[in-house]
Tab-separated table of C-alpha atoms and ligand atoms in Angstrom:
chain	number	residue	atom	x	y	z
A	19	MET	CA	3.865	53.906	16.758
A	20	SER	CA	2.881	50.834	18.613
A	21	ALA	CA	4.376	47.311	18.100
A	22	ASN	CA	2.057	44.461	17.267
A	23	ILE	CA	2.528	41.615	19.744
A	24	ALA	CA	1.711	37.941	19.219
A	25	VAL	CA	1.618	35.903	22.344
A	26	LEU	CA	2.282	32.142	21.923
A	27	VAL	CA	0.703	29.889	24.526
A	28	SER	CA	0.074	26.139	25.240
A	29	GLY	CA	-1.909	26.046	28.458
A	30	GLY	CA	-3.568	28.016	31.264
A	31	GLY	CA	-2.277	31.424	30.098
A	32	THR	CA	-1.726	33.230	33.384
A	33	ASN	CA	1.240	35.035	31.810
A	34	LEU	CA	-0.891	35.990	28.901
A	35	GLN	CA	-3.403	37.352	31.440
A	36	ALA	CA	-0.676	39.413	33.104
A	37	LEU	CA	0.142	40.902	29.717
A	38	ILE	CA	-3.534	41.676	29.032
A	39	ASP	CA	-3.855	43.247	32.494
A	40	ALA	CA	-0.641	45.306	31.921
A	41	GLN	CA	-2.123	46.534	28.692
A	42	GLU	CA	-5.318	47.613	30.487
A	43	SER	CA	-3.366	49.330	33.270
A	44	GLY	CA	-0.979	51.022	30.928
A	45	ILE	CA	2.173	49.319	32.094
A	46	LEU	CA	2.321	47.877	28.549
A	47	HIS	CA	1.741	50.819	26.187
A	48	SER	CA	4.395	50.683	23.540
A	49	GLY	CA	2.851	47.462	22.106
A	50	LYS	CA	-0.528	45.961	21.626
A	51	ILE	CA	-1.464	42.244	21.803
A	52	THR	CA	-3.074	41.663	18.393
A	53	LEU	CA	-2.835	37.912	18.234
A	54	VAL	CA	-2.670	34.842	20.454
A	55	VAL	CA	-1.410	31.581	18.990
A	56	SER	CA	-1.898	28.227	20.726
A	57	ASN	CA	-0.221	24.998	19.768
A	58	ALA	CA	-2.636	23.067	21.967
A	59	ALA	CA	-6.376	22.558	21.239
A	60	GLY	CA	-8.622	23.873	23.984
A	61	ALA	CA	-5.950	25.772	25.852
A	62	TYR	CA	-7.576	27.973	28.455
A	63	ALA	CA	-5.327	30.777	27.294
A	64	LEU	CA	-7.570	31.000	24.257
A	65	GLU	CA	-10.570	31.777	26.505
A	66	ARG	CA	-8.598	34.598	28.075
A	67	ALA	CA	-7.799	36.023	24.590
A	68	LYS	CA	-11.511	35.726	23.583
A	69	LYS	CA	-12.615	37.597	26.724
A	70	ALA	CA	-10.131	40.391	25.867
A	71	ASN	CA	-11.271	40.516	22.287
A	72	ILE	CA	-7.923	39.353	20.951
A	73	PRO	CA	-7.950	37.010	17.919
A	74	GLY	CA	-6.930	33.489	18.765
A	75	VAL	CA	-5.466	30.995	16.356
A	76	THR	CA	-4.734	27.273	17.049
A	77	LEU	CA	-1.981	25.578	15.027
A	78	LEU	CA	-1.491	21.871	15.678
A	79	LYS	CA	1.838	20.388	14.752
A	80	LYS	CA	0.393	16.873	14.309
A	81	GLN	CA	-2.409	18.077	12.075
A	82	LEU	CA	-0.082	20.272	10.029
A	83	GLY	CA	2.363	17.407	9.437
A	84	GLY	CA	5.341	18.200	11.725
A	85	GLN	CA	7.568	20.955	13.094
A	86	ALA	CA	8.554	22.461	9.735
A	87	ALA	CA	4.941	22.743	8.553
A	88	PHE	CA	3.929	24.148	11.964
A	89	GLU	CA	6.561	26.859	11.780
A	90	GLU	CA	5.681	27.651	8.158
A	91	ALA	CA	1.988	28.125	9.217
A	92	LEU	CA	3.114	30.157	12.252
A	93	GLN	CA	5.302	32.448	10.083
A	94	LYS	CA	2.415	32.969	7.621
A	95	THR	CA	-0.019	33.828	10.434
A	96	LEU	CA	2.409	36.215	12.073
A	97	GLU	CA	2.962	37.973	8.738
A	98	GLU	CA	-0.836	38.138	8.060
A	99	TYR	CA	-1.210	39.999	11.429
A	100	HIS	CA	1.803	42.288	10.823
A	101	ILE	CA	3.428	41.090	14.041
A	102	ASP	CA	6.526	42.878	15.288
A	103	VAL	CA	7.210	41.119	18.614
A	104	ILE	CA	6.588	37.488	19.641
A	105	VAL	CA	6.167	36.645	23.321
A	106	LEU	CA	6.373	33.023	24.392
A	107	ALA	CA	4.247	32.808	27.472
A	108	GLY	CA	4.000	29.181	28.600
A	109	PHE	CA	4.700	27.955	25.065
A	110	MET	CA	5.914	24.439	25.325
A	111	THR	CA	7.491	23.859	21.960
A	112	ILE	CA	11.051	24.633	21.014
A	113	LEU	CA	11.316	26.762	17.865
A	114	SER	CA	13.929	25.765	15.308
A	115	GLY	CA	16.986	27.855	14.569
A	116	ASP	CA	15.582	28.508	11.035
A	117	PHE	CA	12.557	30.084	12.633
A	118	THR	CA	14.290	32.068	15.416
A	119	ALA	CA	16.769	33.425	12.809
A	120	LYS	CA	13.901	35.200	11.051
A	121	TRP	CA	13.097	37.132	14.338
A	122	PRO	CA	16.442	38.261	15.806
A	123	ARG	CA	15.799	40.138	19.163
A	124	ARG	CA	12.065	39.966	18.412
A	125	ILE	CA	11.111	36.811	20.370
A	126	LEU	CA	10.961	36.894	24.128
A	127	ASN	CA	10.470	33.963	26.481
A	128	ILE	CA	9.675	33.643	30.143
A	129	HIS	CA	11.408	30.824	31.897
A	130	PRO	CA	10.484	29.884	35.541
A	131	ALA	CA	13.967	29.674	36.965
A	132	LEU	CA	17.133	31.763	37.165
A	133	ILE	CA	18.943	30.860	33.921
A	134	PRO	CA	21.475	29.218	33.595
A	135	SER	CA	19.992	27.017	36.330
A	136	PHE	CA	17.285	24.473	35.556
A	137	CYS	CA	16.864	25.349	31.882
A	138	GLY	CA	17.275	23.989	28.375
A	139	GLU	CA	15.479	21.060	26.708
A	140	GLY	CA	13.192	19.124	29.044
A	141	PHE	CA	12.956	21.880	31.607
A	142	TYR	CA	9.417	23.280	31.349
A	143	GLY	CA	6.410	23.922	33.633
A	144	LEU	CA	6.358	22.069	36.907
A	145	LYS	CA	9.462	20.030	35.981
A	146	VAL	CA	11.561	23.171	36.501
A	147	HIS	CA	10.318	23.689	40.038
A	148	GLN	CA	10.609	19.945	40.785
A	149	ALA	CA	14.255	20.126	39.671
A	150	ALA	CA	14.892	23.187	41.815
A	151	LEU	CA	13.416	21.377	44.868
A	152	ASP	CA	15.327	18.206	44.133
A	153	TYR	CA	18.556	20.137	44.003
A	154	GLY	CA	17.695	21.954	47.201
A	155	VAL	CA	18.342	25.525	46.080
A	156	LYS	CA	17.109	28.193	48.520
A	157	VAL	CA	16.502	30.766	45.851
A	158	THR	CA	14.937	30.371	42.425
A	159	GLY	CA	13.078	32.885	40.274
A	160	ALA	CA	12.200	33.736	36.693
A	161	THR	CA	14.105	34.904	33.616
A	162	VAL	CA	12.884	36.779	30.508
A	163	HIS	CA	15.290	36.303	27.645
A	164	TYR	CA	15.502	36.732	23.892
A	165	VAL	CA	15.032	33.493	21.992
A	166	ASN	CA	17.680	32.173	19.618
A	167	HIS	CA	18.646	28.733	18.321
A	168	ILE	CA	19.741	27.489	21.787
A	169	PRO	CA	16.846	26.465	24.039
A	170	ASP	CA	16.803	29.038	26.922
A	171	GLY	CA	20.147	30.265	25.657
A	172	GLY	CA	19.414	33.714	24.299
A	173	GLU	CA	20.485	37.015	25.901
A	174	ILE	CA	18.876	37.703	29.284
A	175	ILE	CA	16.593	40.738	29.441
A	176	ALA	CA	15.463	40.557	33.065
A	177	GLN	CA	15.556	38.276	36.131
A	178	LYS	CA	13.904	38.240	39.502
A	179	ALA	CA	14.801	36.005	42.488
A	180	VAL	CA	12.137	34.281	44.592
A	181	GLU	CA	12.749	32.423	47.888
A	182	VAL	CA	12.243	28.651	48.196
A	183	LEU	CA	10.534	27.836	51.522
A	184	PRO	CA	10.445	24.760	53.667
A	185	GLY	CA	7.528	22.495	52.716
A	186	ASP	CA	7.330	23.833	49.159
A	187	THR	CA	5.827	21.451	46.582
A	188	PRO	CA	6.369	22.176	42.851
A	189	GLU	CA	2.836	23.552	42.675
A	190	ILE	CA	3.322	25.935	45.643
A	191	LEU	CA	6.736	27.085	44.347
A	192	GLN	CA	5.357	27.552	40.840
A	193	ARG	CA	2.603	29.813	42.130
A	194	ARG	CA	5.052	31.905	44.155
A	195	VAL	CA	7.457	32.283	41.206
A	196	MET	CA	4.517	33.362	39.066
A	197	GLU	CA	3.093	35.903	41.590
A	198	GLN	CA	6.447	37.400	42.727
A	199	ALA	CA	8.385	37.243	39.488
A	200	GLU	CA	6.758	36.112	36.133
A	201	TRP	CA	3.632	38.250	36.114
A	202	ILE	CA	5.627	41.326	36.935
A	203	LEU	CA	8.720	40.711	34.848
A	204	LEU	CA	7.097	39.603	31.542
A	205	PRO	CA	4.936	42.708	31.020
A	206	GLN	CA	7.897	45.013	32.040
A	207	ALA	CA	10.327	43.260	29.669
A	208	THR	CA	7.711	43.225	26.869
A	209	GLU	CA	7.143	46.976	27.322
A	210	ALA	CA	10.948	47.612	27.292
A	211	VAL	CA	11.460	45.617	23.989
A	212	CYS	CA	8.398	47.248	22.273
A	213	LYS	CA	9.557	50.677	23.335
A	214	GLU	CA	13.077	50.061	21.912
A	215	ILE	CA	11.823	48.915	18.576
A	216	CYS	CA	9.340	51.831	18.286
A	217	GLN	CA	12.063	54.445	18.773
B	18	LIG	C1	4.877	29.399	33.391
B	18	LIG	O1	5.465	29.178	34.699
B	18	LIG	C2	6.016	29.614	32.361
B	18	LIG	O2	7.129	30.325	32.978
B	18	LIG	C3	6.425	28.271	32.087
B	18	LIG	O3	5.213	27.526	32.040
B	18	LIG	C4	4.233	28.151	32.842
B	18	LIG	C5	3.049	28.511	31.979
B	18	LIG	O4	2.041	29.053	32.730
B	18	LIG	N1	7.160	28.168	30.884
B	18	LIG	C6	8.094	27.252	30.666
B	18	LIG	O5	8.394	26.359	31.427
B	18	LIG	C7	8.766	27.322	29.282
B	18	LIG	N2	10.015	26.625	29.260
B	18	LIG	P1	0.869	29.974	32.054
B	18	LIG	O6	0.301	29.190	30.926
B	18	LIG	O7	-0.148	30.050	33.190
B	18	LIG	O8	1.473	31.285	31.655
């Protein structure tokens, strides 16, 4: 058996690409990416999905009439595609407790810092790296965790540390964290979760 994976995205989709590459190389083999959902129109991640022949769906909160309607449409789409595992890969919306309760230990998120540092509401994308630089930490990294009702508060699955170097800008640090941690950790953790549920 193979788990059906939905990857939720909002932007460039380099983490989605890492998952697609891991699927092609066999690192990810207990699950298959069968759906990509974007909450932003024109996200480049959708192009990546198209190139890999993965169906892409765009769901816009504003157009649907708010968070509850968005989550209802999302749930319906996930059911239509018989999804088993949801991976948040650069997905910039916080899902409600009502939604996450429907998917216990079935939603993973990648966060670009070592939780519990620089996480929670308001910490996303470059803001996370800016906060790490402002604080002056010498080590940061990435965390993959299960998603529950607390933003970035679910059980940690995997973490990897990355050095902060003199002269780092948020952009430079973001790239290093992606290369040395996110793109490795997310496919590995996704495989581990898919393997567990397929047993
Ligand atoms: C990644 O660094 C991801 O960890 C982060 O946004 C970036 C998305 O890049 N996610 C968050 O900050 C979520 N709180 P990508 O679209 O190229 O994968």
